[in-house]
């Protein structure tokens, strides 16, 4: 019986408090809050890879070997053989002119 009588309307105190917040907020603040809810639009994307310090031969001409490893000689079943591995070629160390440290 108590559920049939109860309502889910907000109390008068809650609505008055929310209305006072809206009335007391300056229009600039309301406009700023609306702007903060929107998405940020990027005008143009800048390429920052030029200043990374990595030599171009390490980025563009790198060779990769993708393979499925052979089964162990002690393994007779087919468990744990359904995966692939990626091996990158090892390059010599180079010094980053921007940071002053050497790569590995």
PDB file of N, CA and C in Angstrom:
ATOM      1  N   UNK A   1       0.819  -1.198   0.000  1.00  0.00           N
ATOM      2  CA  UNK A   1       0.000   0.000   0.000  1.00  0.00           C
ATOM      3  C   UNK A   1       0.862   1.262   0.000  1.00  0.00           C
ATOM      4  N   UNK A   2       2.001   1.213   0.670  1.00  0.00           N
ATOM      5  CA  UNK A   2       2.830   2.415   0.741  1.00  0.00           C
ATOM      6  C   UNK A   2       3.470   2.733  -0.615  1.00  0.00           C
ATOM      7  N   UNK A   3       3.710   1.711  -1.438  1.00  0.00           N
ATOM      8  CA  UNK A   3       4.292   1.960  -2.758  1.00  0.00           C
ATOM      9  C   UNK A   3       3.297   2.661  -3.677  1.00  0.00           C
ATOM     10  N   UNK A   4       2.054   2.351  -3.551  1.00  0.00           N
ATOM     11  CA  UNK A   4       1.049   2.974  -4.405  1.00  0.00           C
ATOM     12  C   UNK A   4       0.911   4.458  -4.085  1.00  0.00           C
ATOM     13  N   UNK A   5       1.193   4.853  -2.864  1.00  0.00           N
ATOM     14  CA  UNK A   5       1.031   6.247  -2.453  1.00  0.00           C
ATOM     15  C   UNK A   5       2.302   7.053  -2.721  1.00  0.00           C
ATOM     16  N   UNK A   6       3.465   6.421  -2.633  1.00  0.00           N
ATOM     17  CA  UNK A   6       4.722   7.164  -2.765  1.00  0.00           C
ATOM     18  C   UNK A   6       4.932   7.626  -4.202  1.00  0.00           C
ATOM     19  N   UNK A   7       5.644   8.733  -4.349  1.00  0.00           N
ATOM     20  CA  UNK A   7       5.945   9.270  -5.674  1.00  0.00           C
ATOM     21  C   UNK A   7       7.452   9.421  -5.813  1.00  0.00           C
ATOM     22  N   UNK A   8       7.890   9.535  -7.028  1.00  0.00           N
ATOM     23  CA  UNK A   8       9.317   9.702  -7.269  1.00  0.00           C
ATOM     24  C   UNK A   8       9.644  11.141  -7.653  1.00  0.00           C
ATOM     25  N   UNK A   9       8.772  12.077  -7.363  1.00  0.00           N
ATOM     26  CA  UNK A   9       9.025  13.475  -7.677  1.00  0.00           C
ATOM     27  C   UNK A   9      10.084  14.036  -6.730  1.00  0.00           C
ATOM     28  N   UNK A  10      10.945  14.922  -7.222  1.00  0.00           N
ATOM     29  CA  UNK A  10      11.946  15.509  -6.334  1.00  0.00           C
ATOM     30  C   UNK A  10      11.284  16.442  -5.334  1.00  0.00           C
ATOM     31  N   UNK A  11      11.908  16.578  -4.208  1.00  0.00           N
ATOM     32  CA  UNK A  11      11.332  17.448  -3.188  1.00  0.00           C
ATOM     33  C   UNK A  11      11.500  18.904  -3.605  1.00  0.00           C
ATOM     34  N   UNK A  12      10.741  19.771  -2.994  1.00  0.00           N
ATOM     35  CA  UNK A  12      10.777  21.191  -3.313  1.00  0.00           C
ATOM     36  C   UNK A  12      12.150  21.781  -3.014  1.00  0.00           C
ATOM     37  N   UNK A  13      12.803  21.287  -1.971  1.00  0.00           N
ATOM     38  CA  UNK A  13      14.109  21.798  -1.567  1.00  0.00           C
ATOM     39  C   UNK A  13      15.153  21.528  -2.657  1.00  0.00           C
ATOM     40  N   UNK A  14      15.124  20.336  -3.289  1.00  0.00           N
ATOM     41  CA  UNK A  14      16.084  19.998  -4.341  1.00  0.00           C
ATOM     42  C   UNK A  14      15.880  20.871  -5.575  1.00  0.00           C
ATOM     43  N   UNK A  15      14.636  21.096  -5.977  1.00  0.00           N
ATOM     44  CA  UNK A  15      14.382  21.895  -7.174  1.00  0.00           C
ATOM     45  C   UNK A  15      14.754  23.350  -6.948  1.00  0.00           C
ATOM     46  N   UNK A  16      14.528  23.881  -5.766  1.00  0.00           N
ATOM     47  CA  UNK A  16      14.888  25.270  -5.475  1.00  0.00           C
ATOM     48  C   UNK A  16      16.399  25.430  -5.506  1.00  0.00           C
ATOM     49  N   UNK A  17      17.144  24.446  -4.963  1.00  0.00           N
ATOM     50  CA  UNK A  17      18.604  24.528  -4.953  1.00  0.00           C
ATOM     51  C   UNK A  17      19.150  24.506  -6.379  1.00  0.00           C
ATOM     52  N   UNK A  18      18.621  23.663  -7.251  1.00  0.00           N
ATOM     53  CA  UNK A  18      19.085  23.608  -8.635  1.00  0.00           C
ATOM     54  C   UNK A  18      18.751  24.897  -9.373  1.00  0.00           C
ATOM     55  N   UNK A  19      17.563  25.440  -9.148  1.00  0.00           N
ATOM     56  CA  UNK A  19      17.181  26.683  -9.805  1.00  0.00           C
ATOM     57  C   UNK A  19      18.069  27.836  -9.361  1.00  0.00           C
ATOM     58  N   UNK A  20      18.440  27.888  -8.084  1.00  0.00           N
ATOM     59  CA  UNK A  20      19.312  28.950  -7.596  1.00  0.00           C
ATOM     60  C   UNK A  20      20.695  28.849  -8.224  1.00  0.00           C
ATOM     61  N   UNK A  21      21.194  27.627  -8.448  1.00  0.00           N
ATOM     62  CA  UNK A  21      22.492  27.465  -9.098  1.00  0.00           C
ATOM     63  C   UNK A  21      22.447  28.006 -10.521  1.00  0.00           C
ATOM     64  N   UNK A  22      21.356  27.742 -11.234  1.00  0.00           N
ATOM     65  CA  UNK A  22      21.228  28.222 -12.610  1.00  0.00           C
ATOM     66  C   UNK A  22      21.101  29.742 -12.633  1.00  0.00           C
ATOM     67  N   UNK A  23      20.333  30.304 -11.726  1.00  0.00           N
ATOM     68  CA  UNK A  23      20.114  31.752 -11.690  1.00  0.00           C
ATOM     69  C   UNK A  23      21.396  32.477 -11.296  1.00  0.00           C
ATOM     70  N   UNK A  24      22.146  31.937 -10.338  1.00  0.00           N
ATOM     71  CA  UNK A  24      23.346  32.603  -9.839  1.00  0.00           C
ATOM     72  C   UNK A  24      24.563  32.404 -10.740  1.00  0.00           C
ATOM     73  N   UNK A  25      24.497  31.513 -11.708  1.00  0.00           N
ATOM     74  CA  UNK A  25      25.631  31.266 -12.594  1.00  0.00           C
ATOM     75  C   UNK A  25      25.671  32.333 -13.678  1.00  0.00           C
ATOM     76  N   UNK A  26      26.833  32.974 -13.867  1.00  0.00           N
ATOM     77  CA  UNK A  26      26.926  33.987 -14.936  1.00  0.00           C
ATOM     78  C   UNK A  26      26.802  33.344 -16.316  1.00  0.00           C
ATOM     79  N   UNK A  27      26.340  34.091 -17.308  1.00  0.00           N
ATOM     80  CA  UNK A  27      26.158  33.514 -18.653  1.00  0.00           C
ATOM     81  C   UNK A  27      27.462  33.030 -19.276  1.00  0.00           C
ATOM     82  N   UNK A  28      28.585  33.668 -18.949  1.00  0.00           N
ATOM     83  CA  UNK A  28      29.875  33.221 -19.483  1.00  0.00           C
ATOM     84  C   UNK A  28      30.208  31.820 -18.982  1.00  0.00           C
ATOM     85  N   UNK A  29      29.896  31.575 -17.714  1.00  0.00           N
ATOM     86  CA  UNK A  29      30.176  30.258 -17.130  1.00  0.00           C
ATOM     87  C   UNK A  29      29.282  29.190 -17.759  1.00  0.00           C
ATOM     88  N   UNK A  30      28.040  29.515 -18.024  1.00  0.00           N
ATOM     89  CA  UNK A  30      27.130  28.560 -18.662  1.00  0.00           C
ATOM     90  C   UNK A  30      27.621  28.241 -20.069  1.00  0.00           C
ATOM     91  N   UNK A  31      28.079  29.267 -20.806  1.00  0.00           N
ATOM     92  CA  UNK A  31      28.600  29.051 -22.159  1.00  0.00           C
ATOM     93  C   UNK A  31      29.875  28.211 -22.119  1.00  0.00           C
ATOM     94  N   UNK A  32      30.731  28.446 -21.127  1.00  0.00           N
ATOM     95  CA  UNK A  32      31.964  27.665 -20.989  1.00  0.00           C
ATOM     96  C   UNK A  32      31.646  26.204 -20.688  1.00  0.00           C
ATOM     97  N   UNK A  33      30.644  25.962 -19.833  1.00  0.00           N
ATOM     98  CA  UNK A  33      30.250  24.587 -19.514  1.00  0.00           C
ATOM     99  C   UNK A  33      29.695  23.882 -20.751  1.00  0.00           C
ATOM    100  N   UNK A  34      28.940  24.590 -21.581  1.00  0.00           N
ATOM    101  CA  UNK A  34      28.430  23.994 -22.818  1.00  0.00           C
ATOM    102  C   UNK A  34      29.576  23.658 -23.764  1.00  0.00           C
ATOM    103  N   UNK A  35      30.558  24.552 -23.838  1.00  0.00           N
ATOM    104  CA  UNK A  35      31.703  24.315 -24.723  1.00  0.00           C
ATOM    105  C   UNK A  35      32.538  23.135 -24.238  1.00  0.00           C
ATOM    106  N   UNK A  36      32.653  22.959 -22.932  1.00  0.00           N
ATOM    107  CA  UNK A  36      33.446  21.862 -22.376  1.00  0.00           C
ATOM    108  C   UNK A  36      32.783  20.512 -22.623  1.00  0.00           C
ATOM    109  N   UNK A  37      31.471  20.479 -22.811  1.00  0.00           N
ATOM    110  CA  UNK A  37      30.779  19.218 -23.060  1.00  0.00           C
ATOM    111  C   UNK A  37      30.966  18.736 -24.494  1.00  0.00           C
ATOM    112  N   UNK A  38      31.307  19.626 -25.405  1.00  0.00           N
ATOM    113  CA  UNK A  38      31.454  19.271 -26.815  1.00  0.00           C
ATOM    114  C   UNK A  38      32.783  18.590 -27.090  1.00  0.00           C
ATOM    115  N   UNK A  39      32.950  18.134 -28.332  1.00  0.00           N
ATOM    116  CA  UNK A  39      34.183  17.496 -28.763  1.00  0.00           C
ATOM    117  C   UNK A  39      35.199  18.546 -29.188  1.00  0.00           C
ATOM    118  N   UNK A  40      36.464  18.211 -29.053  1.00  0.00           N
ATOM    119  CA  UNK A  40      37.538  19.101 -29.475  1.00  0.00           C
ATOM    120  C   UNK A  40      37.835  18.824 -30.940  1.00  0.00           C
ATOM    121  N   UNK A  41      37.788  19.845 -31.752  1.00  0.00           N
ATOM    122  CA  UNK A  41      38.073  19.716 -33.175  1.00  0.00           C
ATOM    123  C   UNK A  41      39.507  20.167 -33.432  1.00  0.00           C
ATOM    124  N   UNK A  42      40.292  19.311 -34.076  1.00  0.00           N
ATOM    125  CA  UNK A  42      41.673  19.624 -34.409  1.00  0.00           C
ATOM    126  C   UNK A  42      41.700  20.161 -35.833  1.00  0.00           C
ATOM    127  N   UNK A  43      42.308  21.333 -36.012  1.00  0.00           N
ATOM    128  CA  UNK A  43      42.347  21.963 -37.332  1.00  0.00           C
ATOM    129  C   UNK A  43      43.188  21.151 -38.309  1.00  0.00           C
ATOM    130  N   UNK A  44      44.468  20.957 -37.995  1.00  0.00           N
ATOM    131  CA  UNK A  44      45.341  20.165 -38.857  1.00  0.00           C
ATOM    132  C   UNK A  44      46.274  19.349 -37.974  1.00  0.00           C
ATOM    133  N   UNK A  45      46.645  18.206 -38.474  1.00  0.00           N
ATOM    134  CA  UNK A  45      47.505  17.311 -37.715  1.00  0.00           C
ATOM    135  C   UNK A  45      48.946  17.598 -38.101  1.00  0.00           C
ATOM    136  N   UNK A  46      49.783  17.873 -37.097  1.00  0.00           N
ATOM    137  CA  UNK A  46      51.186  18.152 -37.356  1.00  0.00           C
ATOM    138  C   UNK A  46      51.991  16.871 -37.232  1.00  0.00           C
ATOM    139  N   UNK A  47      52.961  16.716 -38.121  1.00  0.00           N
ATOM    140  CA  UNK A  47      53.829  15.547 -38.099  1.00  0.00           C
ATOM    141  C   UNK A  47      55.002  15.839 -37.176  1.00  0.00           C
ATOM    142  N   UNK A  48      55.056  15.153 -36.036  1.00  0.00           N
ATOM    143  CA  UNK A  48      56.137  15.379 -35.079  1.00  0.00           C
ATOM    144  C   UNK A  48      57.200  14.298 -35.162  1.00  0.00           C
ATOM    145  N   UNK A  49      57.101  13.398 -36.124  1.00  0.00           N
ATOM    146  CA  UNK A  49      58.079  12.321 -36.231  1.00  0.00           C
ATOM    147  C   UNK A  49      59.436  12.825 -36.685  1.00  0.00           C
ATOM    148  N   UNK A  50      59.490  13.997 -37.281  1.00  0.00           N
ATOM    149  CA  UNK A  50      60.749  14.538 -37.770  1.00  0.00           C
ATOM    150  C   UNK A  50      61.686  14.853 -36.613  1.00  0.00           C
ATOM    151  N   UNK A  51      61.163  15.268 -35.486  1.00  0.00           N
ATOM    152  CA  UNK A  51      62.004  15.657 -34.358  1.00  0.00           C
ATOM    153  C   UNK A  51      62.214  14.525 -33.356  1.00  0.00           C
ATOM    154  N   UNK A  52      61.868  13.301 -33.702  1.00  0.00           N
ATOM    155  CA  UNK A  52      62.002  12.204 -32.744  1.00  0.00           C
ATOM    156  C   UNK A  52      63.445  11.798 -32.532  1.00  0.00           C
ATOM    157  N   UNK A  53      64.329  12.035 -33.493  1.00  0.00           N
ATOM    158  CA  UNK A  53      65.728  11.675 -33.353  1.00  0.00           C
ATOM    159  C   UNK A  53      66.066  10.293 -33.858  1.00  0.00           C
ATOM    160  N   UNK A  54      65.083   9.499 -34.246  1.00  0.00           N
ATOM    161  CA  UNK A  54      65.337   8.150 -34.749  1.00  0.00           C
ATOM    162  C   UNK A  54      65.793   8.260 -36.201  1.00  0.00           C
ATOM    163  N   UNK A  55      66.916   7.630 -36.567  1.00  0.00           N
ATOM    164  CA  UNK A  55      67.349   7.675 -37.968  1.00  0.00           C
ATOM    165  C   UNK A  55      66.306   7.048 -38.890  1.00  0.00           C
ATOM    166  N   UNK A  56      66.212   7.581 -40.096  1.00  0.00           N
ATOM    167  CA  UNK A  56      65.172   7.130 -41.026  1.00  0.00           C
ATOM    168  C   UNK A  56      65.350   5.673 -41.427  1.00  0.00           C
ATOM    169  N   UNK A  57      66.590   5.190 -41.495  1.00  0.00           N
ATOM    170  CA  UNK A  57      66.793   3.786 -41.876  1.00  0.00           C
ATOM    171  C   UNK A  57      66.276   2.826 -40.807  1.00  0.00           C
ATOM    172  N   UNK A  58      66.115   3.301 -39.571  1.00  0.00           N
ATOM    173  CA  UNK A  58      65.557   2.460 -38.512  1.00  0.00           C
ATOM    174  C   UNK A  58      64.039   2.402 -38.583  1.00  0.00           C
ATOM    175  N   UNK A  59      63.427   3.333 -39.280  1.00  0.00           N
ATOM    176  CA  UNK A  59      61.969   3.381 -39.355  1.00  0.00           C
ATOM    177  C   UNK A  59      61.455   2.757 -40.647  1.00  0.00           C
ATOM    178  N   UNK A  60      62.038   3.127 -41.781  1.00  0.00           N
ATOM    179  CA  UNK A  60      61.464   2.763 -43.077  1.00  0.00           C
ATOM    180  C   UNK A  60      61.986   1.451 -43.634  1.00  0.00           C
ATOM    181  N   UNK A  61      63.232   1.100 -43.379  1.00  0.00           N
ATOM    182  CA  UNK A  61      63.821  -0.077 -44.035  1.00  0.00           C
ATOM    183  C   UNK A  61      64.058  -1.219 -43.064  1.00  0.00           C
ATOM    184  N   UNK A  62      63.232  -1.360 -42.080  1.00  0.00           N
ATOM    185  CA  UNK A  62      63.423  -2.409 -41.088  1.00  0.00           C
ATOM    186  C   UNK A  62      62.778  -3.700 -41.565  1.00  0.00           C
ATOM    187  N   UNK A  63      63.508  -4.801 -41.457  1.00  0.00           N
ATOM    188  CA  UNK A  63      63.016  -6.094 -41.911  1.00  0.00           C
ATOM    189  C   UNK A  63      62.452  -6.873 -40.732  1.00  0.00           C
ATOM    190  N   UNK A  64      61.343  -7.548 -40.980  1.00  0.00           N
ATOM    191  CA  UNK A  64      60.684  -8.343 -39.944  1.00  0.00           C
ATOM    192  C   UNK A  64      60.492  -9.750 -40.475  1.00  0.00           C
ATOM    193  N   UNK A  65      60.725 -10.729 -39.616  1.00  0.00           N
ATOM    194  CA  UNK A  65      60.503 -12.125 -39.994  1.00  0.00           C
ATOM    195  C   UNK A  65      59.332 -12.643 -39.170  1.00  0.00           C
ATOM    196  N   UNK A  66      58.270 -13.048 -39.853  1.00  0.00           N
ATOM    197  CA  UNK A  66      57.088 -13.617 -39.203  1.00  0.00           C
ATOM    198  C   UNK A  66      57.080 -15.101 -39.524  1.00  0.00           C
ATOM    199  N   UNK A  67      57.055 -15.931 -38.484  1.00  0.00           N
ATOM    200  CA  UNK A  67      57.140 -17.371 -38.726  1.00  0.00           C
ATOM    201  C   UNK A  67      56.397 -18.133 -37.638  1.00  0.00           C
ATOM    202  N   UNK A  68      56.136 -19.383 -37.951  1.00  0.00           N
ATOM    203  CA  UNK A  68      55.546 -20.302 -36.985  1.00  0.00           C
ATOM    204  C   UNK A  68      56.663 -21.243 -36.546  1.00  0.00           C
ATOM    205  N   UNK A  69      57.046 -21.211 -35.270  1.00  0.00           N
ATOM    206  CA  UNK A  69      58.200 -22.002 -34.837  1.00  0.00           C
ATOM    207  C   UNK A  69      57.947 -23.501 -34.974  1.00  0.00           C
ATOM    208  N   UNK A  70      59.044 -24.215 -35.174  1.00  0.00           N
ATOM    209  CA  UNK A  70      58.952 -25.673 -35.321  1.00  0.00           C
ATOM    210  C   UNK A  70      58.630 -26.316 -33.980  1.00  0.00           C
ATOM    211  N   UNK A  71      58.079 -27.494 -34.057  1.00  0.00           N
ATOM    212  CA  UNK A  71      57.724 -28.250 -32.867  1.00  0.00           C
ATOM    213  C   UNK A  71      59.000 -28.773 -32.201  1.00  0.00           C
ATOM    214  N   UNK A  72      58.996 -28.830 -30.882  1.00  0.00           N
ATOM    215  CA  UNK A  72      60.125 -29.358 -30.125  1.00  0.00           C
ATOM    216  C   UNK A  72      60.314 -30.842 -30.463  1.00  0.00           C
ATOM    217  N   UNK A  73      61.556 -31.304 -30.458  1.00  0.00           N
ATOM    218  CA  UNK A  73      61.836 -32.709 -30.772  1.00  0.00           C
ATOM    219  C   UNK A  73      61.226 -33.648 -29.740  1.00  0.00           C
ATOM    220  N   UNK A  74      61.050 -33.189 -28.527  1.00  0.00           N
ATOM    221  CA  UNK A  74      60.477 -34.021 -27.470  1.00  0.00           C
ATOM    222  C   UNK A  74      58.949 -33.972 -27.469  1.00  0.00           C
ATOM    223  N   UNK A  75      58.357 -33.187 -28.336  1.00  0.00           N
ATOM    224  CA  UNK A  75      56.911 -33.001 -28.361  1.00  0.00           C
ATOM    225  C   UNK A  75      56.310 -33.847 -29.476  1.00  0.00           C
ATOM    226  N   UNK A  76      55.367 -34.718 -29.113  1.00  0.00           N
ATOM    227  CA  UNK A  76      54.755 -35.571 -30.124  1.00  0.00           C
ATOM    228  C   UNK A  76      53.356 -35.104 -30.502  1.00  0.00           C
ATOM    229  N   UNK A  77      52.710 -34.319 -29.645  1.00  0.00           N
ATOM    230  CA  UNK A  77      51.347 -33.873 -29.921  1.00  0.00           C
ATOM    231  C   UNK A  77      51.316 -32.557 -30.672  1.00  0.00           C
ATOM    232  N   UNK A  78      50.123 -32.021 -30.786  1.00  0.00           N
ATOM    233  CA  UNK A  78      49.946 -30.758 -31.505  1.00  0.00           C
ATOM    234  C   UNK A  78      49.578 -29.615 -30.567  1.00  0.00           C
ATOM    235  N   UNK A  79      49.785 -29.791 -29.266  1.00  0.00           N
ATOM    236  CA  UNK A  79      49.456 -28.745 -28.308  1.00  0.00           C
ATOM    237  C   UNK A  79      50.535 -27.660 -28.336  1.00  0.00           C
ATOM    238  N   UNK A  80      50.136 -26.420 -28.215  1.00  0.00           N
ATOM    239  CA  UNK A  80      51.027 -25.251 -28.164  1.00  0.00           C
ATOM    240  C   UNK A  80      51.855 -25.068 -29.434  1.00  0.00           C
ATOM    241  N   UNK A  81      51.327 -25.408 -30.587  1.00  0.00           N
ATOM    242  CA  UNK A  81      52.050 -25.134 -31.834  1.00  0.00           C
ATOM    243  C   UNK A  81      51.263 -24.179 -32.728  1.00  0.00           C
ATOM    244  N   UNK A  82      50.132 -23.695 -32.258  1.00  0.00           N
ATOM    245  CA  UNK A  82      49.292 -22.820 -33.077  1.00  0.00           C
ATOM    246  C   UNK A  82      49.533 -21.351 -32.743  1.00  0.00           C
ATOM    247  N   UNK A  83      50.777 -20.890 -32.824  1.00  0.00           N
ATOM    248  CA  UNK A  83      51.067 -19.482 -32.617  1.00  0.00           C
ATOM    249  C   UNK A  83      52.189 -19.056 -33.547  1.00  0.00           C
ATOM    250  N   UNK A  84      52.262 -17.757 -33.771  1.00  0.00           N
ATOM    251  CA  UNK A  84      53.257 -17.177 -34.667  1.00  0.00           C
ATOM    252  C   UNK A  84      54.190 -16.291 -33.858  1.00  0.00           C
ATOM    253  N   UNK A  85      55.404 -16.103 -34.352  1.00  0.00           N
ATOM    254  CA  UNK A  85      56.364 -15.222 -33.700  1.00  0.00           C
ATOM    255  C   UNK A  85      56.830 -14.170 -34.692  1.00  0.00           C
ATOM    256  N   UNK A  86      57.217 -13.020 -34.165  1.00  0.00           N
ATOM    257  CA  UNK A  86      57.738 -11.927 -34.975  1.00  0.00           C
ATOM    258  C   UNK A  86      59.139 -11.614 -34.484  1.00  0.00           C
ATOM    259  N   UNK A  87      60.116 -11.614 -35.391  1.00  0.00           N
ATOM    260  CA  UNK A  87      61.493 -11.246 -35.066  1.00  0.00           C
ATOM    261  C   UNK A  87      61.873 -10.018 -35.873  1.00  0.00           C
ATOM    262  N   UNK A  88      62.307  -8.972 -35.177  1.00  0.00           N
ATOM    263  CA  UNK A  88      62.800  -7.768 -35.830  1.00  0.00           C
ATOM    264  C   UNK A  88      64.306  -7.882 -35.977  1.00  0.00           C
ATOM    265  N   UNK A  89      64.840  -7.349 -37.065  1.00  0.00           N
ATOM    266  CA  UNK A  89      66.290  -7.368 -37.232  1.00  0.00           C
ATOM    267  C   UNK A  89      66.925  -6.406 -36.229  1.00  0.00           C
ATOM    268  N   UNK A  90      68.102  -6.757 -35.758  1.00  0.00           N
ATOM    269  CA  UNK A  90      68.803  -5.933 -34.783  1.00  0.00           C
ATOM    270  C   UNK A  90      69.625  -4.879 -35.506  1.00  0.00           C
ATOM    271  N   UNK A  91      69.449  -3.652 -35.109  1.00  0.00           N
ATOM    272  CA  UNK A  91      70.199  -2.548 -35.698  1.00  0.00           C
ATOM    273  C   UNK A  91      71.298  -2.122 -34.735  1.00  0.00           C
ATOM    274  N   UNK A  92      72.286  -1.415 -35.285  1.00  0.00           N
ATOM    275  CA  UNK A  92      73.358  -0.914 -34.437  1.00  0.00           C
ATOM    276  C   UNK A  92      72.815   0.203 -33.551  1.00  0.00           C
ATOM    277  N   UNK A  93      73.568   0.508 -32.529  1.00  0.00           N
ATOM    278  CA  UNK A  93      73.149   1.561 -31.611  1.00  0.00           C
ATOM    279  C   UNK A  93      73.284   2.912 -32.300  1.00  0.00           C
ATOM    280  N   UNK A  94      72.418   3.817 -31.941  1.00  0.00           N
ATOM    281  CA  UNK A  94      72.502   5.173 -32.479  1.00  0.00           C
ATOM    282  C   UNK A  94      72.292   6.151 -31.342  1.00  0.00           C
ATOM    283  N   UNK A  95      72.885   7.305 -31.468  1.00  0.00           N
ATOM    284  CA  UNK A  95      72.792   8.313 -30.420  1.00  0.00           C
ATOM    285  C   UNK A  95      71.707   9.315 -30.774  1.00  0.00           C
ATOM    286  N   UNK A  96      70.832   9.552 -29.819  1.00  0.00           N
ATOM    287  CA  UNK A  96      69.765  10.523 -30.008  1.00  0.00           C
ATOM    288  C   UNK A  96      70.333  11.906 -29.710  1.00  0.00           C
ATOM    289  N   UNK A  97      70.376  12.757 -30.713  1.00  0.00           N
ATOM    290  CA  UNK A  97      70.958  14.085 -30.545  1.00  0.00           C
ATOM    291  C   UNK A  97      70.109  14.976 -29.639  1.00  0.00           C
ATOM    292  N   UNK A  98      68.819  14.720 -29.580  1.00  0.00           N
ATOM    293  CA  UNK A  98      67.955  15.559 -28.755  1.00  0.00           C
ATOM    294  C   UNK A  98      68.103  15.251 -27.273  1.00  0.00           C
ATOM    295  N   UNK A  99      68.237  13.974 -26.933  1.00  0.00           N
ATOM    296  CA  UNK A  99      68.263  13.580 -25.527  1.00  0.00           C
ATOM    297  C   UNK A  99      69.673  13.337 -25.006  1.00  0.00           C
ATOM    298  N   UNK A 100      70.601  13.001 -25.883  1.00  0.00           N
ATOM    299  CA  UNK A 100      71.963  12.745 -25.457  1.00  0.00           C
ATOM    300  C   UNK A 100      72.185  11.333 -24.956  1.00  0.00           C
ATOM    301  N   UNK A 101      71.299  10.401 -25.249  1.00  0.00           N
ATOM    302  CA  UNK A 101      71.489   9.019 -24.818  1.00  0.00           C
ATOM    303  C   UNK A 101      71.542   8.115 -26.030  1.00  0.00           C
ATOM    304  N   UNK A 102      72.065   6.908 -25.827  1.00  0.00           N
ATOM    305  CA  UNK A 102      72.175   5.932 -26.916  1.00  0.00           C
ATOM    306  C   UNK A 102      71.028   4.940 -26.834  1.00  0.00           C
ATOM    307  N   UNK A 103      70.584   4.487 -27.982  1.00  0.00           N
ATOM    308  CA  UNK A 103      69.496   3.506 -28.024  1.00  0.00           C
ATOM    309  C   UNK A 103      70.058   2.106 -27.871  1.00  0.00           C
ATOM    310  N   UNK A 104      69.165   1.149 -27.704  1.00  0.00           N
ATOM    311  CA  UNK A 104      69.578  -0.256 -27.643  1.00  0.00           C
ATOM    312  C   UNK A 104      68.975  -1.003 -28.801  1.00  0.00           C
TER     313      UNK A 104
END
